[in-house]
Structures are given as structure tokens and as C-alpha cells.
Short mmCIF file of N, CA, C and O in Angstrom, two decimals:
data_model
loop_
_atom_site.label_atom_id
_atom_site.label_comp_id
_atom_site.label_asym_id
_atom_site.label_seq_id
_atom_site.Cartn_x
_atom_site.Cartn_y
_atom_site.Cartn_z
N GLU A 6 -115.73 -10.76 -44.30
CA GLU A 6 -114.39 -10.80 -43.76
C GLU A 6 -113.92 -12.25 -43.76
O GLU A 6 -114.62 -13.13 -43.31
N GLU A 7 -112.72 -12.50 -44.30
CA GLU A 7 -112.21 -13.85 -44.39
C GLU A 7 -110.71 -13.85 -44.19
O GLU A 7 -110.02 -12.94 -44.63
N VAL A 8 -110.20 -14.87 -43.53
CA VAL A 8 -108.77 -15.04 -43.35
C VAL A 8 -108.35 -16.26 -44.14
O VAL A 8 -108.96 -17.34 -44.00
N VAL A 9 -107.35 -16.11 -44.98
CA VAL A 9 -106.79 -17.23 -45.73
C VAL A 9 -105.38 -17.43 -45.22
O VAL A 9 -104.57 -16.50 -45.24
N GLU A 10 -105.09 -18.63 -44.77
CA GLU A 10 -103.77 -18.92 -44.23
C GLU A 10 -103.03 -19.83 -45.21
O GLU A 10 -103.55 -20.86 -45.63
N VAL A 11 -101.83 -19.41 -45.60
CA VAL A 11 -100.98 -20.22 -46.47
C VAL A 11 -99.97 -20.89 -45.56
O VAL A 11 -99.13 -20.23 -44.95
N MET A 12 -100.04 -22.21 -45.45
CA MET A 12 -99.29 -22.93 -44.43
C MET A 12 -98.10 -23.74 -44.96
O MET A 12 -97.49 -24.46 -44.21
N ASN A 13 -97.78 -23.63 -46.23
CA ASN A 13 -96.79 -24.53 -46.81
C ASN A 13 -95.35 -24.08 -46.70
O ASN A 13 -94.47 -24.67 -47.29
N GLY A 14 -95.06 -23.01 -46.02
CA GLY A 14 -93.69 -22.56 -45.90
C GLY A 14 -93.60 -21.05 -45.99
O GLY A 14 -94.57 -20.35 -45.80
N CYS A 15 -92.42 -20.57 -46.32
CA CYS A 15 -92.15 -19.14 -46.37
C CYS A 15 -92.84 -18.51 -47.57
O CYS A 15 -92.52 -18.84 -48.71
N ILE A 16 -93.75 -17.59 -47.32
CA ILE A 16 -94.52 -16.97 -48.39
C ILE A 16 -93.64 -16.16 -49.35
O ILE A 16 -93.97 -15.99 -50.51
N CYS A 17 -92.50 -15.67 -48.87
CA CYS A 17 -91.67 -14.84 -49.73
C CYS A 17 -90.72 -15.67 -50.59
O CYS A 17 -90.10 -15.14 -51.51
N CYS A 18 -90.61 -16.96 -50.32
CA CYS A 18 -89.67 -17.78 -51.08
C CYS A 18 -90.35 -18.97 -51.74
O CYS A 18 -90.43 -19.06 -52.95
N THR A 19 -90.85 -19.88 -50.90
CA THR A 19 -91.24 -21.19 -51.42
C THR A 19 -92.68 -21.31 -51.87
O THR A 19 -93.00 -22.20 -52.62
N VAL A 20 -93.56 -20.45 -51.40
CA VAL A 20 -94.97 -20.66 -51.71
C VAL A 20 -95.60 -19.48 -52.42
O VAL A 20 -96.80 -19.27 -52.32
N ARG A 21 -94.84 -18.73 -53.18
CA ARG A 21 -95.45 -17.61 -53.88
C ARG A 21 -96.53 -18.09 -54.84
O ARG A 21 -97.51 -17.41 -55.05
N GLY A 22 -96.36 -19.28 -55.40
CA GLY A 22 -97.41 -19.85 -56.23
C GLY A 22 -98.68 -20.06 -55.44
O GLY A 22 -99.79 -19.84 -55.94
N ASP A 23 -98.54 -20.48 -54.17
CA ASP A 23 -99.70 -20.64 -53.31
C ASP A 23 -100.35 -19.29 -53.03
O ASP A 23 -101.58 -19.20 -52.95
N LEU A 24 -99.56 -18.25 -52.88
CA LEU A 24 -100.11 -16.91 -52.67
C LEU A 24 -100.92 -16.48 -53.88
O LEU A 24 -102.03 -15.97 -53.74
N VAL A 25 -100.40 -16.71 -55.07
CA VAL A 25 -101.12 -16.36 -56.30
C VAL A 25 -102.45 -17.10 -56.35
O VAL A 25 -103.51 -16.50 -56.62
N GLU A 26 -102.42 -18.39 -56.07
CA GLU A 26 -103.65 -19.18 -56.11
C GLU A 26 -104.64 -18.72 -55.05
O GLU A 26 -105.85 -18.64 -55.31
N ALA A 27 -104.16 -18.40 -53.86
CA ALA A 27 -105.05 -17.91 -52.79
C ALA A 27 -105.69 -16.59 -53.19
O ALA A 27 -106.89 -16.38 -52.96
N LEU A 28 -104.91 -15.70 -53.79
CA LEU A 28 -105.46 -14.41 -54.23
C LEU A 28 -106.50 -14.60 -55.33
O LEU A 28 -107.53 -13.92 -55.35
N LYS A 29 -106.26 -15.54 -56.24
CA LYS A 29 -107.23 -15.81 -57.30
C LYS A 29 -108.51 -16.41 -56.74
O LYS A 29 -109.62 -16.03 -57.15
N ARG A 30 -108.39 -17.32 -55.77
CA ARG A 30 -109.58 -17.91 -55.13
C ARG A 30 -110.38 -16.82 -54.41
O ARG A 30 -111.62 -16.80 -54.49
N LEU A 31 -109.68 -15.94 -53.70
CA LEU A 31 -110.37 -14.84 -53.00
C LEU A 31 -111.14 -13.97 -53.97
O LEU A 31 -112.27 -13.57 -53.71
N HIS A 32 -110.51 -13.66 -55.10
CA HIS A 32 -111.14 -12.78 -56.08
C HIS A 32 -112.40 -13.41 -56.66
O HIS A 32 -113.39 -12.72 -56.94
N LYS A 33 -112.40 -14.73 -56.83
CA LYS A 33 -113.59 -15.41 -57.33
C LYS A 33 -114.74 -15.32 -56.33
O LYS A 33 -115.90 -15.22 -56.72
N LYS A 34 -114.41 -15.35 -55.04
CA LYS A 34 -115.44 -15.29 -54.00
C LYS A 34 -115.98 -13.89 -53.82
O LYS A 34 -117.17 -13.68 -53.64
N VAL A 35 -115.09 -12.91 -53.84
CA VAL A 35 -115.46 -11.51 -53.59
C VAL A 35 -114.72 -10.66 -54.61
O VAL A 35 -113.51 -10.49 -54.53
N GLU A 36 -115.46 -10.11 -55.57
CA GLU A 36 -114.79 -9.37 -56.63
C GLU A 36 -114.39 -7.96 -56.24
O GLU A 36 -113.58 -7.33 -56.90
N GLN A 37 -114.97 -7.42 -55.17
CA GLN A 37 -114.62 -6.07 -54.74
C GLN A 37 -114.14 -6.10 -53.29
O GLN A 37 -114.90 -6.45 -52.40
N PHE A 38 -112.90 -5.72 -53.07
CA PHE A 38 -112.32 -5.70 -51.73
C PHE A 38 -112.11 -4.27 -51.28
O PHE A 38 -111.81 -3.40 -52.09
N ASP A 39 -112.24 -4.05 -49.98
CA ASP A 39 -111.75 -2.80 -49.42
C ASP A 39 -110.23 -2.88 -49.36
O ASP A 39 -109.54 -1.92 -49.65
N ALA A 40 -109.74 -4.07 -48.96
CA ALA A 40 -108.29 -4.27 -48.86
C ALA A 40 -107.99 -5.74 -48.66
O ALA A 40 -108.82 -6.49 -48.16
N VAL A 41 -106.81 -6.12 -49.05
CA VAL A 41 -106.25 -7.43 -48.73
C VAL A 41 -104.95 -7.15 -48.00
O VAL A 41 -104.10 -6.41 -48.48
N ILE A 42 -104.82 -7.71 -46.82
CA ILE A 42 -103.61 -7.52 -46.03
C ILE A 42 -102.86 -8.84 -45.98
O ILE A 42 -103.43 -9.87 -45.63
N ILE A 43 -101.60 -8.80 -46.34
CA ILE A 43 -100.74 -9.98 -46.29
C ILE A 43 -99.75 -9.75 -45.17
O ILE A 43 -98.93 -8.83 -45.24
N GLU A 44 -99.82 -10.58 -44.16
CA GLU A 44 -98.93 -10.47 -43.00
C GLU A 44 -97.87 -11.55 -43.12
O GLU A 44 -98.19 -12.71 -43.33
N THR A 45 -96.62 -11.15 -43.05
CA THR A 45 -95.52 -12.11 -43.13
C THR A 45 -94.78 -12.15 -41.79
O THR A 45 -95.03 -11.34 -40.91
N THR A 46 -93.84 -13.04 -41.67
CA THR A 46 -93.07 -13.14 -40.43
C THR A 46 -92.08 -11.99 -40.34
O THR A 46 -91.85 -11.27 -41.30
N GLY A 47 -91.46 -11.87 -39.18
CA GLY A 47 -90.48 -10.81 -38.97
C GLY A 47 -89.24 -10.94 -39.84
O GLY A 47 -88.50 -9.99 -40.00
N LEU A 48 -89.01 -12.10 -40.42
CA LEU A 48 -87.81 -12.31 -41.24
C LEU A 48 -88.07 -12.24 -42.73
O LEU A 48 -87.18 -12.49 -43.52
N ALA A 49 -89.28 -11.93 -43.13
CA ALA A 49 -89.65 -11.98 -44.54
C ALA A 49 -89.03 -10.82 -45.33
O ALA A 49 -88.98 -9.69 -44.87
N ASP A 50 -88.59 -11.15 -46.53
CA ASP A 50 -88.16 -10.14 -47.49
C ASP A 50 -89.41 -9.68 -48.23
O ASP A 50 -90.08 -10.49 -48.87
N PRO A 51 -89.77 -8.40 -48.15
CA PRO A 51 -91.02 -7.96 -48.77
C PRO A 51 -90.99 -7.93 -50.30
O PRO A 51 -92.05 -7.95 -50.93
N ALA A 52 -89.83 -7.89 -50.90
CA ALA A 52 -89.73 -7.75 -52.36
C ALA A 52 -90.44 -8.86 -53.13
O ALA A 52 -91.24 -8.58 -54.04
N PRO A 53 -90.19 -10.13 -52.84
CA PRO A 53 -90.88 -11.18 -53.60
C PRO A 53 -92.40 -11.16 -53.45
O PRO A 53 -93.12 -11.44 -54.39
N VAL A 54 -92.87 -10.82 -52.25
CA VAL A 54 -94.32 -10.74 -52.05
C VAL A 54 -94.89 -9.60 -52.90
O VAL A 54 -95.90 -9.77 -53.58
N ALA A 55 -94.23 -8.46 -52.90
CA ALA A 55 -94.68 -7.32 -53.71
C ALA A 55 -94.62 -7.65 -55.20
O ALA A 55 -95.53 -7.28 -55.96
N GLN A 56 -93.59 -8.37 -55.61
CA GLN A 56 -93.46 -8.75 -57.02
C GLN A 56 -94.63 -9.58 -57.51
O GLN A 56 -94.99 -9.53 -58.69
N THR A 57 -95.24 -10.33 -56.61
CA THR A 57 -96.39 -11.17 -56.96
C THR A 57 -97.47 -10.34 -57.65
O THR A 57 -98.14 -10.81 -58.55
N PHE A 58 -97.62 -9.08 -57.26
CA PHE A 58 -98.67 -8.23 -57.79
C PHE A 58 -98.32 -7.65 -59.16
O PHE A 58 -99.15 -7.00 -59.79
N PHE A 59 -97.10 -7.87 -59.62
CA PHE A 59 -96.68 -7.33 -60.92
C PHE A 59 -96.27 -8.42 -61.91
O PHE A 59 -96.32 -8.20 -63.11
N VAL A 60 -95.88 -9.57 -61.42
CA VAL A 60 -95.36 -10.64 -62.28
C VAL A 60 -96.49 -11.46 -62.89
O VAL A 60 -96.41 -11.85 -64.05
N ASP A 61 -97.52 -11.73 -62.12
CA ASP A 61 -98.65 -12.53 -62.61
C ASP A 61 -99.68 -11.58 -63.24
O ASP A 61 -100.21 -10.70 -62.57
N ASP A 62 -99.96 -11.77 -64.53
CA ASP A 62 -100.87 -10.87 -65.25
C ASP A 62 -102.27 -10.83 -64.64
O ASP A 62 -102.88 -9.76 -64.55
N ASP A 63 -102.78 -11.98 -64.23
CA ASP A 63 -104.13 -12.02 -63.64
C ASP A 63 -104.17 -11.25 -62.33
O ASP A 63 -105.10 -10.47 -62.09
N ILE A 64 -103.18 -11.47 -61.49
CA ILE A 64 -103.14 -10.78 -60.19
C ILE A 64 -103.00 -9.27 -60.41
O ILE A 64 -103.65 -8.48 -59.72
N GLU A 65 -102.19 -8.87 -61.37
CA GLU A 65 -102.01 -7.44 -61.65
C GLU A 65 -103.33 -6.79 -62.06
O GLU A 65 -103.60 -5.64 -61.71
N LYS A 66 -104.19 -7.51 -62.77
CA LYS A 66 -105.50 -6.98 -63.18
C LYS A 66 -106.49 -6.96 -62.02
O LYS A 66 -107.36 -6.10 -61.95
N MET A 67 -106.38 -7.93 -61.12
CA MET A 67 -107.34 -8.08 -60.03
C MET A 67 -107.07 -7.17 -58.84
O MET A 67 -107.98 -6.75 -58.13
N TYR A 68 -105.79 -6.89 -58.59
CA TYR A 68 -105.38 -6.21 -57.36
C TYR A 68 -104.45 -5.04 -57.65
O TYR A 68 -103.75 -5.04 -58.66
N THR A 69 -104.43 -4.08 -56.74
CA THR A 69 -103.48 -2.97 -56.78
C THR A 69 -102.70 -2.98 -55.47
O THR A 69 -103.30 -2.96 -54.40
N LEU A 70 -101.39 -3.01 -55.58
CA LEU A 70 -100.56 -2.93 -54.38
C LEU A 70 -100.55 -1.49 -53.91
O LEU A 70 -100.05 -0.60 -54.61
N ASP A 71 -101.11 -1.25 -52.74
CA ASP A 71 -101.22 0.11 -52.20
C ASP A 71 -99.98 0.50 -51.41
O ASP A 71 -99.62 1.68 -51.38
N GLY A 72 -99.34 -0.45 -50.78
CA GLY A 72 -98.16 -0.10 -50.01
C GLY A 72 -97.63 -1.27 -49.20
O GLY A 72 -98.25 -2.32 -49.10
N ILE A 73 -96.48 -1.03 -48.63
CA ILE A 73 -95.81 -1.99 -47.76
C ILE A 73 -95.69 -1.34 -46.39
O ILE A 73 -95.12 -0.26 -46.26
N CYS A 74 -96.23 -1.99 -45.38
CA CYS A 74 -96.17 -1.49 -44.02
C CYS A 74 -95.26 -2.42 -43.21
O CYS A 74 -95.42 -3.63 -43.26
N THR A 75 -94.31 -1.85 -42.51
CA THR A 75 -93.37 -2.64 -41.71
C THR A 75 -93.54 -2.29 -40.24
O THR A 75 -93.56 -1.12 -39.88
N LEU A 76 -93.66 -3.31 -39.43
CA LEU A 76 -93.75 -3.15 -37.98
C LEU A 76 -92.35 -3.26 -37.40
O LEU A 76 -91.64 -4.22 -37.66
N VAL A 77 -91.95 -2.24 -36.63
CA VAL A 77 -90.58 -2.17 -36.09
C VAL A 77 -90.63 -2.23 -34.57
O VAL A 77 -91.37 -1.47 -33.93
N ASP A 78 -89.84 -3.10 -34.01
CA ASP A 78 -89.68 -3.24 -32.56
C ASP A 78 -88.73 -2.12 -32.10
O ASP A 78 -87.52 -2.21 -32.28
N ALA A 79 -89.29 -1.07 -31.51
CA ALA A 79 -88.48 0.10 -31.13
C ALA A 79 -87.39 -0.24 -30.12
O ALA A 79 -86.33 0.38 -30.11
N LYS A 80 -87.64 -1.21 -29.28
CA LYS A 80 -86.68 -1.59 -28.25
C LYS A 80 -85.42 -2.24 -28.84
O LYS A 80 -84.32 -2.04 -28.33
N HIS A 81 -85.56 -2.98 -29.94
CA HIS A 81 -84.44 -3.76 -30.47
C HIS A 81 -83.99 -3.37 -31.87
O HIS A 81 -83.09 -3.99 -32.42
N ILE A 82 -84.59 -2.34 -32.46
CA ILE A 82 -84.29 -2.03 -33.86
C ILE A 82 -82.83 -1.66 -34.10
O ILE A 82 -82.24 -2.08 -35.08
N VAL A 83 -82.24 -0.89 -33.22
CA VAL A 83 -80.84 -0.48 -33.44
C VAL A 83 -79.94 -1.70 -33.47
O VAL A 83 -79.06 -1.82 -34.34
N GLN A 84 -80.16 -2.62 -32.56
CA GLN A 84 -79.38 -3.87 -32.53
C GLN A 84 -79.52 -4.62 -33.86
O GLN A 84 -78.54 -5.12 -34.40
N HIS A 85 -80.74 -4.70 -34.40
CA HIS A 85 -80.95 -5.42 -35.66
C HIS A 85 -80.38 -4.68 -36.85
O HIS A 85 -79.83 -5.30 -37.77
N LEU A 86 -80.48 -3.36 -36.86
CA LEU A 86 -79.92 -2.59 -37.97
C LEU A 86 -78.39 -2.67 -38.00
O LEU A 86 -77.79 -2.64 -39.06
N ASP A 87 -77.78 -2.79 -36.82
CA ASP A 87 -76.33 -2.83 -36.72
C ASP A 87 -75.74 -4.23 -36.88
O ASP A 87 -74.51 -4.38 -36.91
N GLU A 88 -76.59 -5.26 -36.98
CA GLU A 88 -76.09 -6.63 -37.12
C GLU A 88 -75.21 -6.76 -38.35
O GLU A 88 -75.58 -6.32 -39.43
N VAL A 89 -74.04 -7.36 -38.16
CA VAL A 89 -73.15 -7.62 -39.27
C VAL A 89 -73.49 -9.00 -39.81
O VAL A 89 -73.48 -9.99 -39.07
N LYS A 90 -73.80 -9.06 -41.08
CA LYS A 90 -74.18 -10.32 -41.73
C LYS A 90 -73.02 -10.84 -42.57
O LYS A 90 -72.18 -10.07 -43.03
N PRO A 91 -72.98 -12.14 -42.80
CA PRO A 91 -71.94 -12.70 -43.66
C PRO A 91 -72.05 -12.15 -45.09
O PRO A 91 -73.12 -11.68 -45.50
N GLU A 92 -70.97 -12.20 -45.81
CA GLU A 92 -70.93 -11.75 -47.22
C GLU A 92 -72.08 -12.39 -48.00
O GLU A 92 -72.31 -13.59 -47.93
N GLY A 93 -72.83 -11.57 -48.70
CA GLY A 93 -73.92 -12.05 -49.54
C GLY A 93 -75.25 -12.25 -48.81
O GLY A 93 -76.24 -12.62 -49.43
N VAL A 94 -75.29 -12.02 -47.50
CA VAL A 94 -76.52 -12.17 -46.73
C VAL A 94 -77.05 -10.78 -46.40
O VAL A 94 -76.32 -9.95 -45.87
N GLU A 95 -78.32 -10.56 -46.72
CA GLU A 95 -78.92 -9.25 -46.49
C GLU A 95 -79.36 -9.09 -45.04
O GLU A 95 -79.77 -10.05 -44.40
N ASN A 96 -79.30 -7.89 -44.55
CA ASN A 96 -79.83 -7.56 -43.23
C ASN A 96 -81.32 -7.33 -43.41
O ASN A 96 -81.76 -6.34 -44.00
N GLU A 97 -82.14 -8.27 -42.91
CA GLU A 97 -83.59 -8.22 -43.12
C GLU A 97 -84.21 -6.94 -42.57
O GLU A 97 -85.11 -6.37 -43.18
N ALA A 98 -83.74 -6.49 -41.41
CA ALA A 98 -84.30 -5.27 -40.81
C ALA A 98 -84.07 -4.07 -41.72
O ALA A 98 -84.98 -3.26 -41.94
N GLN A 99 -82.88 -3.95 -42.27
CA GLN A 99 -82.58 -2.85 -43.19
C GLN A 99 -83.44 -2.94 -44.44
O GLN A 99 -83.99 -1.93 -44.91
N GLU A 100 -83.56 -4.15 -44.99
CA GLU A 100 -84.35 -4.35 -46.21
C GLU A 100 -85.82 -3.99 -45.98
O GLU A 100 -86.44 -3.33 -46.81
N GLN A 101 -86.37 -4.43 -44.86
CA GLN A 101 -87.78 -4.18 -44.60
C GLN A 101 -88.07 -2.70 -44.43
O GLN A 101 -89.06 -2.19 -44.97
N ILE A 102 -87.22 -2.00 -43.71
CA ILE A 102 -87.44 -0.56 -43.51
C ILE A 102 -87.24 0.20 -44.82
O ILE A 102 -88.01 1.10 -45.15
N ALA A 103 -86.22 -0.17 -45.57
CA ALA A 103 -85.96 0.51 -46.85
C ALA A 103 -87.11 0.30 -47.83
O ALA A 103 -87.43 1.20 -48.61
N PHE A 104 -87.75 -0.85 -47.79
CA PHE A 104 -88.81 -1.19 -48.73
C PHE A 104 -90.16 -0.60 -48.33
O PHE A 104 -91.07 -0.49 -49.15
N ALA A 105 -90.31 -0.22 -47.07
CA ALA A 105 -91.62 0.18 -46.53
C ALA A 105 -92.06 1.57 -46.99
O ALA A 105 -91.25 2.49 -47.09
N ASP A 106 -93.35 1.66 -47.22
CA ASP A 106 -93.99 2.97 -47.44
C ASP A 106 -94.40 3.57 -46.10
O ASP A 106 -94.48 4.77 -45.95
N ARG A 107 -94.71 2.67 -45.16
CA ARG A 107 -95.15 3.08 -43.83
C ARG A 107 -94.40 2.24 -42.81
O ARG A 107 -94.24 1.04 -42.99
N VAL A 108 -93.97 2.87 -41.72
CA VAL A 108 -93.28 2.17 -40.64
C VAL A 108 -94.07 2.41 -39.36
O VAL A 108 -94.32 3.55 -38.99
N LEU A 109 -94.48 1.33 -38.71
CA LEU A 109 -95.17 1.40 -37.43
C LEU A 109 -94.22 0.96 -36.34
O LEU A 109 -93.59 -0.09 -36.45
N LEU A 110 -94.10 1.77 -35.30
CA LEU A 110 -93.22 1.43 -34.18
C LEU A 110 -94.05 0.81 -33.06
O LEU A 110 -95.07 1.36 -32.67
N ASN A 111 -93.60 -0.33 -32.57
CA ASN A 111 -94.22 -0.89 -31.38
C ASN A 111 -93.18 -0.98 -30.28
O ASN A 111 -92.00 -0.76 -30.50
N LYS A 112 -93.62 -1.26 -29.07
CA LYS A 112 -92.76 -1.36 -27.88
C LYS A 112 -92.05 -0.04 -27.55
O LYS A 112 -91.01 -0.05 -26.91
N VAL A 113 -92.60 1.07 -27.99
CA VAL A 113 -91.98 2.36 -27.69
C VAL A 113 -91.99 2.65 -26.19
O VAL A 113 -91.13 3.37 -25.69
N ASP A 114 -92.92 2.05 -25.48
CA ASP A 114 -92.99 2.23 -24.03
C ASP A 114 -91.80 1.58 -23.33
O ASP A 114 -91.51 1.91 -22.18
N LEU A 115 -91.08 0.70 -24.00
CA LEU A 115 -89.93 0.02 -23.41
C LEU A 115 -88.61 0.78 -23.63
O LEU A 115 -87.58 0.41 -23.09
N VAL A 116 -88.67 1.83 -24.46
CA VAL A 116 -87.46 2.60 -24.76
C VAL A 116 -87.39 3.77 -23.80
O VAL A 116 -88.25 4.63 -23.79
N ARG A 117 -86.32 3.77 -23.01
CA ARG A 117 -86.16 4.81 -21.99
C ARG A 117 -84.71 5.31 -21.99
O ARG A 117 -83.79 4.58 -22.30
N GLY A 118 -84.53 6.55 -21.57
CA GLY A 118 -83.23 7.12 -21.30
C GLY A 118 -82.18 6.89 -22.38
O GLY A 118 -82.35 7.32 -23.51
N ASP A 119 -81.11 6.19 -22.03
CA ASP A 119 -79.98 6.00 -22.91
C ASP A 119 -80.30 5.17 -24.15
O ASP A 119 -79.60 5.21 -25.14
N ASP A 120 -81.39 4.38 -24.09
CA ASP A 120 -81.78 3.56 -25.23
C ASP A 120 -82.47 4.38 -26.31
O ASP A 120 -82.61 3.93 -27.44
N ALA A 121 -82.97 5.56 -25.99
CA ALA A 121 -83.70 6.38 -26.93
C ALA A 121 -82.80 6.88 -28.04
O ALA A 121 -81.63 7.20 -27.82
N ILE A 122 -83.34 6.95 -29.24
CA ILE A 122 -82.62 7.49 -30.38
C ILE A 122 -82.87 8.99 -30.43
O ILE A 122 -84.01 9.43 -30.39
N ASP A 123 -81.81 9.76 -30.53
CA ASP A 123 -81.95 11.22 -30.57
C ASP A 123 -82.34 11.69 -31.96
O ASP A 123 -81.98 11.21 -32.94
#
């Protein structure tokens, strides 16, 4: 079990090259994985991270992208989904949920009465 931390900035924008290199280094150390989990911040666009597994020929041979899992704050999701963004700016919450194969809800214990989604 090993944790590799990429510290040079936003993994979905500025350091995708670092992600590729980290994945290649991992593969050299351990050729057979049960799984590799990439955790991004709450504001990350999952598309560029997922593209990493298809754009780089070596990474595509070494790894299989099994899915995208998105963690959703049940207490605040409606507020984030309804946020009006400036022209040309994507709503990250909408993008993350639309891109996800699996959605995990947290903070469901904080949703009560009128806040609940029917």
C-alpha cells in the first residue's frame, strides 16, 4: 500500500504531466494493482484526469479506468447545482455528477424536513 501525493498544483489542469509520471513510477514499483484511486479536490473537473488514461499510450497500456466516483454533500448540493455561473464558466457540481459512474452522498444526517429532496 502506497500513497503518492502530487503537490505542484491542480491535478486536473496544471500537473497532468506529473500525474502521468507518478503513474509510470508506481507501475515500475508494482506491476499488478488491485486499484489506483485518484482523489481530487471538490472543485476538480474530472474530464482531464480521466483523459490521462486515454491520451498517454503508456498509461493506457498500464492501467484501465474503471470509473469515476463523486462524493456529494447532501446538505448543500441543491445550492451548488442551482448556482448561476458567468458566461463560459462551468458549474463544477453539475459537471462532476454528470461525469460520475457512482455518486456517494455524505452528510445525509444533516438533511431534515424541508431541506429533503422529494
